[in-house]
PDB file of C-alpha atoms in Angstrom:
ATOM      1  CA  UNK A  11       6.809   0.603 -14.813  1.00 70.00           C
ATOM      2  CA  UNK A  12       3.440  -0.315 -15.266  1.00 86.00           C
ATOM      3  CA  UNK A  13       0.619   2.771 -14.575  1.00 93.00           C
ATOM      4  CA  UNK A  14      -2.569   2.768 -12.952  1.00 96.00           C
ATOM      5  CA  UNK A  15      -4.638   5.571 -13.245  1.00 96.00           C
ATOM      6  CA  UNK A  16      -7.630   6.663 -10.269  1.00 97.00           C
ATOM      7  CA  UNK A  17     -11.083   9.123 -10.840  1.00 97.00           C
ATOM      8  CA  UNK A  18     -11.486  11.194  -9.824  1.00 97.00           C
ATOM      9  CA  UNK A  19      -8.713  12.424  -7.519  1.00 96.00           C
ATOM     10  CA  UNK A  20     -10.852  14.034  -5.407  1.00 97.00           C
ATOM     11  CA  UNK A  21     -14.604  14.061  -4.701  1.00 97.00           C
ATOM     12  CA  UNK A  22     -17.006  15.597  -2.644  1.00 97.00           C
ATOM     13  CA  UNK A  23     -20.619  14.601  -1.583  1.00 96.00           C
ATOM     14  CA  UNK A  24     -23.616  15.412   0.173  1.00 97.00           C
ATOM     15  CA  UNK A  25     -24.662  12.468   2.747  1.00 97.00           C
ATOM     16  CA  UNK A  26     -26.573   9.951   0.837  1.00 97.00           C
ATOM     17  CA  UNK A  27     -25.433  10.153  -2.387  1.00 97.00           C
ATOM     18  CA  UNK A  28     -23.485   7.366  -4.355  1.00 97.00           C
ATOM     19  CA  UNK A  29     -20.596   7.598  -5.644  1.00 97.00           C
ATOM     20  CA  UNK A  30     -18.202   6.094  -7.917  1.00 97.00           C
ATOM     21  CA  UNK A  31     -14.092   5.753  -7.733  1.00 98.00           C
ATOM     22  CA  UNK A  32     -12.651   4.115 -11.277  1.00 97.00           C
ATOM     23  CA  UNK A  33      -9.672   2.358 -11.151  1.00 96.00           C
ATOM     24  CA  UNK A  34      -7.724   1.790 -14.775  1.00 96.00           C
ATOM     25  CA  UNK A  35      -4.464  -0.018 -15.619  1.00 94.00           C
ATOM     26  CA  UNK A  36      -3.474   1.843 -18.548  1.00 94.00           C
ATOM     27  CA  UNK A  37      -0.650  -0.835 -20.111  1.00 90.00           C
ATOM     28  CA  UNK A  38      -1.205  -3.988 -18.936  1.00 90.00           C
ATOM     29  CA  UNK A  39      -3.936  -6.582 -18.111  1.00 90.00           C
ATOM     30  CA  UNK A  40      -4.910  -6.294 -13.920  1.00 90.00           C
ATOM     31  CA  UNK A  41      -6.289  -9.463 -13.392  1.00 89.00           C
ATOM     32  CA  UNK A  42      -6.564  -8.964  -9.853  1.00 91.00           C
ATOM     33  CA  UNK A  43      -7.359  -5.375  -8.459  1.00 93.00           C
ATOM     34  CA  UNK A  44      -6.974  -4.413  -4.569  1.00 94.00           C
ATOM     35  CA  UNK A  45      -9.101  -1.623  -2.992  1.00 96.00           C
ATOM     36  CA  UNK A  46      -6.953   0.252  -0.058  1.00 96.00           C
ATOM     37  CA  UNK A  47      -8.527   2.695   2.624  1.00 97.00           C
ATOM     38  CA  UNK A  48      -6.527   5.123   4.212  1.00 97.00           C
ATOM     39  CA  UNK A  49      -8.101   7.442   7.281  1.00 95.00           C
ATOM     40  CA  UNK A  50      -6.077  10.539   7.728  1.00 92.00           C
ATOM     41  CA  UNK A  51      -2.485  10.005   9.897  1.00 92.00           C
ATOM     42  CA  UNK A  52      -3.350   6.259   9.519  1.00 95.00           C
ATOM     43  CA  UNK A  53      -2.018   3.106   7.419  1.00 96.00           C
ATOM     44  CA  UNK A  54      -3.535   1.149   4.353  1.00 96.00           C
ATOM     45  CA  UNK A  55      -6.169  -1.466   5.140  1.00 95.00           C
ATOM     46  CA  UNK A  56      -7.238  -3.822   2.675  1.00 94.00           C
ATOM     47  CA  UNK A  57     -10.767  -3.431   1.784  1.00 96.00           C
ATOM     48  CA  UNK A  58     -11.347  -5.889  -0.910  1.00 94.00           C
ATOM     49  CA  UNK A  59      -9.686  -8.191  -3.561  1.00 92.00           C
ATOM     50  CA  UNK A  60     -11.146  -8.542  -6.940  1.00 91.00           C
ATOM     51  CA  UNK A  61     -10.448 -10.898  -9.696  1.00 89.00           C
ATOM     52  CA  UNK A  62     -12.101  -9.530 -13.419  1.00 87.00           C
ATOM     53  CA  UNK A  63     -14.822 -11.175 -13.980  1.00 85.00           C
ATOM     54  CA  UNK A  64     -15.786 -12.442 -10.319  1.00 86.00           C
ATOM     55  CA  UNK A  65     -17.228 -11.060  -7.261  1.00 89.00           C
ATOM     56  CA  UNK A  66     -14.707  -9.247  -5.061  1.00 92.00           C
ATOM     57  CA  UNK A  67     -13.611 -10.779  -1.765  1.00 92.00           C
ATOM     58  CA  UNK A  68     -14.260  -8.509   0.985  1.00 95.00           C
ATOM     59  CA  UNK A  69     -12.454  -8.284   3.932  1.00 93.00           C
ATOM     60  CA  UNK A  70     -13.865  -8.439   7.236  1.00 93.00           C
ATOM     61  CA  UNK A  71     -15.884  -5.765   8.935  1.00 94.00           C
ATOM     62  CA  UNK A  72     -16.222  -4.189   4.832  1.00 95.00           C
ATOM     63  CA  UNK A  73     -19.628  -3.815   4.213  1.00 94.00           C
ATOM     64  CA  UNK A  74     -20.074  -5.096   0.586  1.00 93.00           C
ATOM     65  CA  UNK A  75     -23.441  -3.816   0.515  1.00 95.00           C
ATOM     66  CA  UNK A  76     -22.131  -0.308   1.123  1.00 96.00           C
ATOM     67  CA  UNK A  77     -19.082  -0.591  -1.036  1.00 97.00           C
ATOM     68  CA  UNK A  78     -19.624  -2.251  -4.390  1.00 96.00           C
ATOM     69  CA  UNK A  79     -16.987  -3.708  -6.946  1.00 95.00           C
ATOM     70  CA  UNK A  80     -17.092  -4.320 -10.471  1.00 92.00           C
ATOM     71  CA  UNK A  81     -14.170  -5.999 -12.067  1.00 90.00           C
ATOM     72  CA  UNK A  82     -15.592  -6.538 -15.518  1.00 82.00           C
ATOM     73  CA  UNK A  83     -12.731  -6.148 -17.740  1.00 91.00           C
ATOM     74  CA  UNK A  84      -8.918  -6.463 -17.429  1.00 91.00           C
ATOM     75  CA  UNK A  85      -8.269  -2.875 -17.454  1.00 93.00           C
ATOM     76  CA  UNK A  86     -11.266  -1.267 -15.209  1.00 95.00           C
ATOM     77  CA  UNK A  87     -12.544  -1.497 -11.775  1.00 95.00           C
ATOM     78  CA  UNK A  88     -14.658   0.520  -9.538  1.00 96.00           C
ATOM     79  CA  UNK A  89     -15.548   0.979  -6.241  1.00 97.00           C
ATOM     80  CA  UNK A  90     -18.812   2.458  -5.314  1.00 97.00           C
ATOM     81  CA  UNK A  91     -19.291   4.103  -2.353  1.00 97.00           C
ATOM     82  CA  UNK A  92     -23.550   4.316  -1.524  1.00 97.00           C
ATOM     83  CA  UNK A  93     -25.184   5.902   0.978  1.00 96.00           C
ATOM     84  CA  UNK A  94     -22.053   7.897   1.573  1.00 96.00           C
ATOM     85  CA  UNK A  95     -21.771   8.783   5.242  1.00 96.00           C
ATOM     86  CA  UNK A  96     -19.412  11.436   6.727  1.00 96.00           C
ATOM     87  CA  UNK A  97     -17.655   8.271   8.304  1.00 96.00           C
ATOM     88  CA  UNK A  98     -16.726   7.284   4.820  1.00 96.00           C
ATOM     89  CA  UNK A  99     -14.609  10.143   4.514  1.00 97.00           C
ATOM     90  CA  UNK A 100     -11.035   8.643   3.660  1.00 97.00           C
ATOM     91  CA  UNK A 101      -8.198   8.331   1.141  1.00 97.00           C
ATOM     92  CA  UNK A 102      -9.223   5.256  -1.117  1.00 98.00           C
ATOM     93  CA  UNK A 103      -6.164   3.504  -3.299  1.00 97.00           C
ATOM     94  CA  UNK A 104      -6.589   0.992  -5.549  1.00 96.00           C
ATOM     95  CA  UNK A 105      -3.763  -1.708  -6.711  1.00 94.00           C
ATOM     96  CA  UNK A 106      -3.496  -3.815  -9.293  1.00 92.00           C
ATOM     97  CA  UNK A 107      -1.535  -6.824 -10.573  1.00 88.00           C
ATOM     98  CA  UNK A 108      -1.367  -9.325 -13.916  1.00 84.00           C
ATOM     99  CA  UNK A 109       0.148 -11.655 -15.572  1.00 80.00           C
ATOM    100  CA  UNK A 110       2.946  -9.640 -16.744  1.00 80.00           C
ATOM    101  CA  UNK A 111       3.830  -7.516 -13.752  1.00 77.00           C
ATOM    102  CA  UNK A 112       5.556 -10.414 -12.150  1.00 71.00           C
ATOM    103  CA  UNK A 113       3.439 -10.694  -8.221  1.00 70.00           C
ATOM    104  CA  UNK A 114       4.344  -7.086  -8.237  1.00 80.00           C
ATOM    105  CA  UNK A 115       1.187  -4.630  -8.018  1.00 84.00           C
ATOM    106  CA  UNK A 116       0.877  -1.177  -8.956  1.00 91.00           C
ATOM    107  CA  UNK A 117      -0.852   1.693  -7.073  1.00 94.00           C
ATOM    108  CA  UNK A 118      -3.130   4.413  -8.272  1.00 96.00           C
ATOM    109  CA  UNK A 119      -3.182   7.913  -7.295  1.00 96.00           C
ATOM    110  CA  UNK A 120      -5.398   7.859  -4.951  1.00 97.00           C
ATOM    111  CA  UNK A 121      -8.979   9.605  -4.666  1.00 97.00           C
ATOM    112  CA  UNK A 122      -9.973  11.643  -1.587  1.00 97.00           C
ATOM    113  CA  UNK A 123     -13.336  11.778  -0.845  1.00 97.00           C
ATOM    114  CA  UNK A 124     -14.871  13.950   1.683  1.00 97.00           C
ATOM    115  CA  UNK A 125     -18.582  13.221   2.526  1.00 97.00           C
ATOM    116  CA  UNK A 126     -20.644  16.549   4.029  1.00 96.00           C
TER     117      UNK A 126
ATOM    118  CA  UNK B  27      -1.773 -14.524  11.429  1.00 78.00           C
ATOM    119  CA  UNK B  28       0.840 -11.698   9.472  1.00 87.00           C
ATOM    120  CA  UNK B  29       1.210  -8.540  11.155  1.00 94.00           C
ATOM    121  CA  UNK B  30       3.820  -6.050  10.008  1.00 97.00           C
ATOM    122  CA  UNK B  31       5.265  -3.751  13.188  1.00 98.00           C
ATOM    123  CA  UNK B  32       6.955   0.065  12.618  1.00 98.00           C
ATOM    124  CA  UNK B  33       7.246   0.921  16.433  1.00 95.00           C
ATOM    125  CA  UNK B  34       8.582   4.377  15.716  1.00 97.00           C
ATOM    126  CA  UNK B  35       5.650   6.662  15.185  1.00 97.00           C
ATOM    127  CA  UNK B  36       7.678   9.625  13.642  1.00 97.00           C
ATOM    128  CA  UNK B  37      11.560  10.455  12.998  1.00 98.00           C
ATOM    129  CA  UNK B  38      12.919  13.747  13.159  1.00 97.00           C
ATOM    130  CA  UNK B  39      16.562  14.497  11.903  1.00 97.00           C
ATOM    131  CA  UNK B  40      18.404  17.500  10.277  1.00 97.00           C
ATOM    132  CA  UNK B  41      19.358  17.536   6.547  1.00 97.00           C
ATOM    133  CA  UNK B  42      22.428  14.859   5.931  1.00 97.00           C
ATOM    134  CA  UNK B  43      21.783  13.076   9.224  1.00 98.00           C
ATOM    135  CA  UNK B  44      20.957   9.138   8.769  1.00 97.00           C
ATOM    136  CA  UNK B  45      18.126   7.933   9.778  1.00 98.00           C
ATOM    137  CA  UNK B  46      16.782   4.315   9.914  1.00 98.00           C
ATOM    138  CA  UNK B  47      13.389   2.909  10.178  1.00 98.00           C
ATOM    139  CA  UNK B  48      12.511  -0.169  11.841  1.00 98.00           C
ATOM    140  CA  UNK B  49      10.666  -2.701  10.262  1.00 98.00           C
ATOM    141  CA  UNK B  50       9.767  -6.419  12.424  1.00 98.00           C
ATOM    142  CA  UNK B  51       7.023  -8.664  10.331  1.00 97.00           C
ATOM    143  CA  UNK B  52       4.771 -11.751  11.539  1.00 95.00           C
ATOM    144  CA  UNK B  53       4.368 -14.806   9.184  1.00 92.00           C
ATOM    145  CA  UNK B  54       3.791 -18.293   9.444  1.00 89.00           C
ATOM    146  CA  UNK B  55       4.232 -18.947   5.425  1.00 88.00           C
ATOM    147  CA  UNK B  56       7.907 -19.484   4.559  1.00 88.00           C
ATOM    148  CA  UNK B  57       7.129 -17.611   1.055  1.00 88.00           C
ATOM    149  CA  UNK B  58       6.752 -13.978   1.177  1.00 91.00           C
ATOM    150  CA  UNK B  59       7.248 -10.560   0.023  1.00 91.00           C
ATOM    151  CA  UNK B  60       8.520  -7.855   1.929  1.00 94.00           C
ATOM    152  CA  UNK B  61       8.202  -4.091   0.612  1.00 95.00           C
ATOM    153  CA  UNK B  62       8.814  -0.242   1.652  1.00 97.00           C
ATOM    154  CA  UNK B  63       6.661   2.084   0.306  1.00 96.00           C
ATOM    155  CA  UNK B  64       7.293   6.157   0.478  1.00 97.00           C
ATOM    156  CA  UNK B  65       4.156   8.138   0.676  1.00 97.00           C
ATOM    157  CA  UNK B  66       4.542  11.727   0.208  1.00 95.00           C
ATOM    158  CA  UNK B  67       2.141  14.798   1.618  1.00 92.00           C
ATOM    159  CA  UNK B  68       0.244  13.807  -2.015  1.00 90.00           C
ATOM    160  CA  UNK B  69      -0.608  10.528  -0.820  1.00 92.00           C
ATOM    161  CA  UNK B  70       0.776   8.485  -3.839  1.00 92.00           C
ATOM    162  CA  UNK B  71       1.998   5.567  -2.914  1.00 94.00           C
ATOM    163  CA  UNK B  72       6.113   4.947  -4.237  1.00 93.00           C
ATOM    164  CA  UNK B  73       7.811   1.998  -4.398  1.00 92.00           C
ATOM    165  CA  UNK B  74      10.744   1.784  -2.975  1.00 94.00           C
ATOM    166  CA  UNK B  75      11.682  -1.913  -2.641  1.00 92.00           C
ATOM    167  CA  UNK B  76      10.493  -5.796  -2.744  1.00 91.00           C
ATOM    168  CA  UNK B  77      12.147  -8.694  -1.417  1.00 91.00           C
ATOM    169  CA  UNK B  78      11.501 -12.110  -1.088  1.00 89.00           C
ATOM    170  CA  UNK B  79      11.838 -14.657   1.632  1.00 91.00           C
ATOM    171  CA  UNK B  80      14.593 -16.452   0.223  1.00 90.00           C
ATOM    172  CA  UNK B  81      16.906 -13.487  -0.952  1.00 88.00           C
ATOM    173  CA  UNK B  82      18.436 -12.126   2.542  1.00 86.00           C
ATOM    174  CA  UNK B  83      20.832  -9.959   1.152  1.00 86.00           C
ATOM    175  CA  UNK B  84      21.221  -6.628   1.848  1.00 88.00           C
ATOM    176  CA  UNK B  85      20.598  -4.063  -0.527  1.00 88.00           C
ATOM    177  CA  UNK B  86      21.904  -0.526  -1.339  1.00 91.00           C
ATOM    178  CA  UNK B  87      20.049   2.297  -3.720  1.00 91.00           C
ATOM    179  CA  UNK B  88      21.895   5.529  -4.196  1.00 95.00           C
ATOM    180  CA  UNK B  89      21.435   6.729   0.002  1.00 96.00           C
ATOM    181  CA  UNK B  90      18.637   3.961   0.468  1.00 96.00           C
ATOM    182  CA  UNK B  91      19.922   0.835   2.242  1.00 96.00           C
ATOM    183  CA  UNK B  92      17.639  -2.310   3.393  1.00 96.00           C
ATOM    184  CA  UNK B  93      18.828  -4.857   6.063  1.00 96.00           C
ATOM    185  CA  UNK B  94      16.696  -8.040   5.967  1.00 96.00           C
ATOM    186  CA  UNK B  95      17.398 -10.616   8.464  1.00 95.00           C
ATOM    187  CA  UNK B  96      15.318 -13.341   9.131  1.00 94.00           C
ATOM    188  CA  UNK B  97      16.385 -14.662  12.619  1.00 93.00           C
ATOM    189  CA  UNK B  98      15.053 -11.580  13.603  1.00 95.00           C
ATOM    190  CA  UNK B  99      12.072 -11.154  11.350  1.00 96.00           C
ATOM    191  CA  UNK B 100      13.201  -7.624  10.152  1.00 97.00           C
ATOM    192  CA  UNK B 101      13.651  -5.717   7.340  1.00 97.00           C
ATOM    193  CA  UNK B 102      15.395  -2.212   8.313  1.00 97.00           C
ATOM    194  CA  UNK B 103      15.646   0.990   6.308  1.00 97.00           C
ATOM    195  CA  UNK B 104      18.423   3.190   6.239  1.00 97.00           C
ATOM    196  CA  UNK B 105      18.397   6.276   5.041  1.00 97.00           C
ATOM    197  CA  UNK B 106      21.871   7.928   4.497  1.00 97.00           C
ATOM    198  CA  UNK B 107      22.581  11.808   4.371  1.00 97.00           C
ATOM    199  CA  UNK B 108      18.925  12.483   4.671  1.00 97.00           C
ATOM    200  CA  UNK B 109      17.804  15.402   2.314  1.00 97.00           C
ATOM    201  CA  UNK B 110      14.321  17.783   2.928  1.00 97.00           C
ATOM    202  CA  UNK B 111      12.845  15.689   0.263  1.00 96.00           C
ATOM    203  CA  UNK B 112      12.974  12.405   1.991  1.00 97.00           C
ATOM    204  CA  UNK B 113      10.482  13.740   4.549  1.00 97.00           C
ATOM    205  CA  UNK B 114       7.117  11.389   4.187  1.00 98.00           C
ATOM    206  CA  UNK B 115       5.064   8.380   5.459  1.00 98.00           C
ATOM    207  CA  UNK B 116       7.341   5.508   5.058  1.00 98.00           C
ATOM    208  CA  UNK B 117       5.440   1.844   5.154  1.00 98.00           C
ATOM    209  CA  UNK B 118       6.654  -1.563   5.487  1.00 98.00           C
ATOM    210  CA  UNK B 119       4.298  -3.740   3.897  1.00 96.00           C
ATOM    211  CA  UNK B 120       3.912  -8.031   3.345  1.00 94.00           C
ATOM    212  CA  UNK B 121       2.443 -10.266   1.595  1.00 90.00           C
ATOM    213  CA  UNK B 122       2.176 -14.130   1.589  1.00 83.00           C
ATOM    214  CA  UNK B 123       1.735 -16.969  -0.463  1.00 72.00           C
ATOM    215  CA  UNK B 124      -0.934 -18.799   1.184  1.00 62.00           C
ATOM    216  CA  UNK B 125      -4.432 -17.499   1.557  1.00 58.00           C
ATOM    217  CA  UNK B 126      -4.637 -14.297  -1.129  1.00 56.00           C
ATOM    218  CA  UNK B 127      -1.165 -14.005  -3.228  1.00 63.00           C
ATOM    219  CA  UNK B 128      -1.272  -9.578  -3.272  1.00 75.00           C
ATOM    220  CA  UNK B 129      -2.801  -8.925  -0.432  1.00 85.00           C
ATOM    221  CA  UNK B 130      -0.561  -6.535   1.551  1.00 91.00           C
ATOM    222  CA  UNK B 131      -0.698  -6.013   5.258  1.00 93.00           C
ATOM    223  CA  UNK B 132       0.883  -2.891   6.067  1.00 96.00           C
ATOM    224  CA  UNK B 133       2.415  -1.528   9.251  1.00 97.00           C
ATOM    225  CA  UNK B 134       1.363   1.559  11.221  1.00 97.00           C
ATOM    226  CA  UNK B 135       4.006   3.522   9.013  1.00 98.00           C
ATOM    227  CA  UNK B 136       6.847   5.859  10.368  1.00 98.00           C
ATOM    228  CA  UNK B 137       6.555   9.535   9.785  1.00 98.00           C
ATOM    229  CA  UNK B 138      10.238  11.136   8.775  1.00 98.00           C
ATOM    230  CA  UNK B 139      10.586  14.528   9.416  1.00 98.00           C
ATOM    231  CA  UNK B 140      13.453  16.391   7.784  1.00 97.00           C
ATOM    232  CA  UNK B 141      14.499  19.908   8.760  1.00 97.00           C
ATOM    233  CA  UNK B 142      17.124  21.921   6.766  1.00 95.00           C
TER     234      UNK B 142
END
């Protein structure tokens, strides 16, 4: 199966800082990347949809101000996370998808962060 | 609107009893995806099934079994002899074809608890 690759795995932060989650597909072209946040004992919600090379689609109540995307090649995304509150303290997954994965998508790792 | 319902908040059994998770969905598009995911105390995310709207069989994977019935909008999981190992998150997740082809909407997810 196809792999998709997350870093870091874990991360933690002072309040304020930035910081940045990568998202990689390591064999095959994502297209479209999906960024997942998970609070603890709680499901997946959406965050965002992004398409490589175009702004990301952000669901509502996301801040895109807060939480920035960059989809600029076929194999990378990230999510940035600035101004990092306590409240941003979750599990964030990405997914991703292409032309050759047949509508199925792929999930990273995962990447923990904890914000102090 | 989709929504995705797992009523059962968390399963308990002992080793080699069955256990089945419950699984309704919401969807006004007549093309869709439905999928189980397993997540472990790691947090990745594994795939455990897909099936689409138009493929109502059931299926059977080693002691994994799925019953998908549309009159009903459900898509049960059964699993048989349960083992230690199968204890984790289970979701039930959907996607559509109108609006962003992807997108999953998960449900609350069902914790299994298996005790030797």
């Amino acid at each position: 199966g196809a792999v998709v690759s997350q870093h870091p795995s874990w991360v933690i932060c002072k309040s304020g800082t930035s910081v940045k989650i990568e998202c990689r597909s390591l064999d095959f072209q994502a297209t479209t990347m999906f960024w997942y946040r998970q609070f603890p004992k709680q499901s997946l919600m959406l965050m965002a949809t992004s398409n490589e090379g175009s702004k990301a689609t952000y669901e509502q109540g996301v801040e895109k101000d807060k939480f920035l995307i960059n989809h600029a090649s076929l194999t990378l995304s990230t999510l940035t996370v600035t101004s990092a509150h306590p409240e941003d303290s979750s599990f964030y997954i990405c997914s991703a998808t292409g032309p050759t994965t047949y509508n199925e998508q792929f999930f990273g790792p995962g990447t923990r962060l904890t914000v102090l | 609107a989709q929504k995705v319902t797992q009523a059962q908040t968390e399963i308990s059994v002992v080793e080699k009893e069955d256990v089945t998770l419950d699984c309704v969905y919401e969807t006004r598009d007549t093309t869709y995806y439905l999928f189980w995911y397993k997540q472990p105390p790691s947090g990745e995310l594994v795939f455990l099934i897909r099936r689409n709207s138009f493929d109502e069989q059931n299926e059977i994977s080693g002691r994994y079994s799925w019953n998908f019935q549309k009159s009903t909008s459900s898509f049960n999981f059964t699993i048989t002899a349960s083992q230690v190992v199968d204890s984790a998150v289970y979701f039930c997740a959907l996607t559509w074809r109108t609006d962003s082809w992807g997108k999953l909407q998960f449900g609350a997810g069902t914790q299994v608890v298996v005790t030797p």
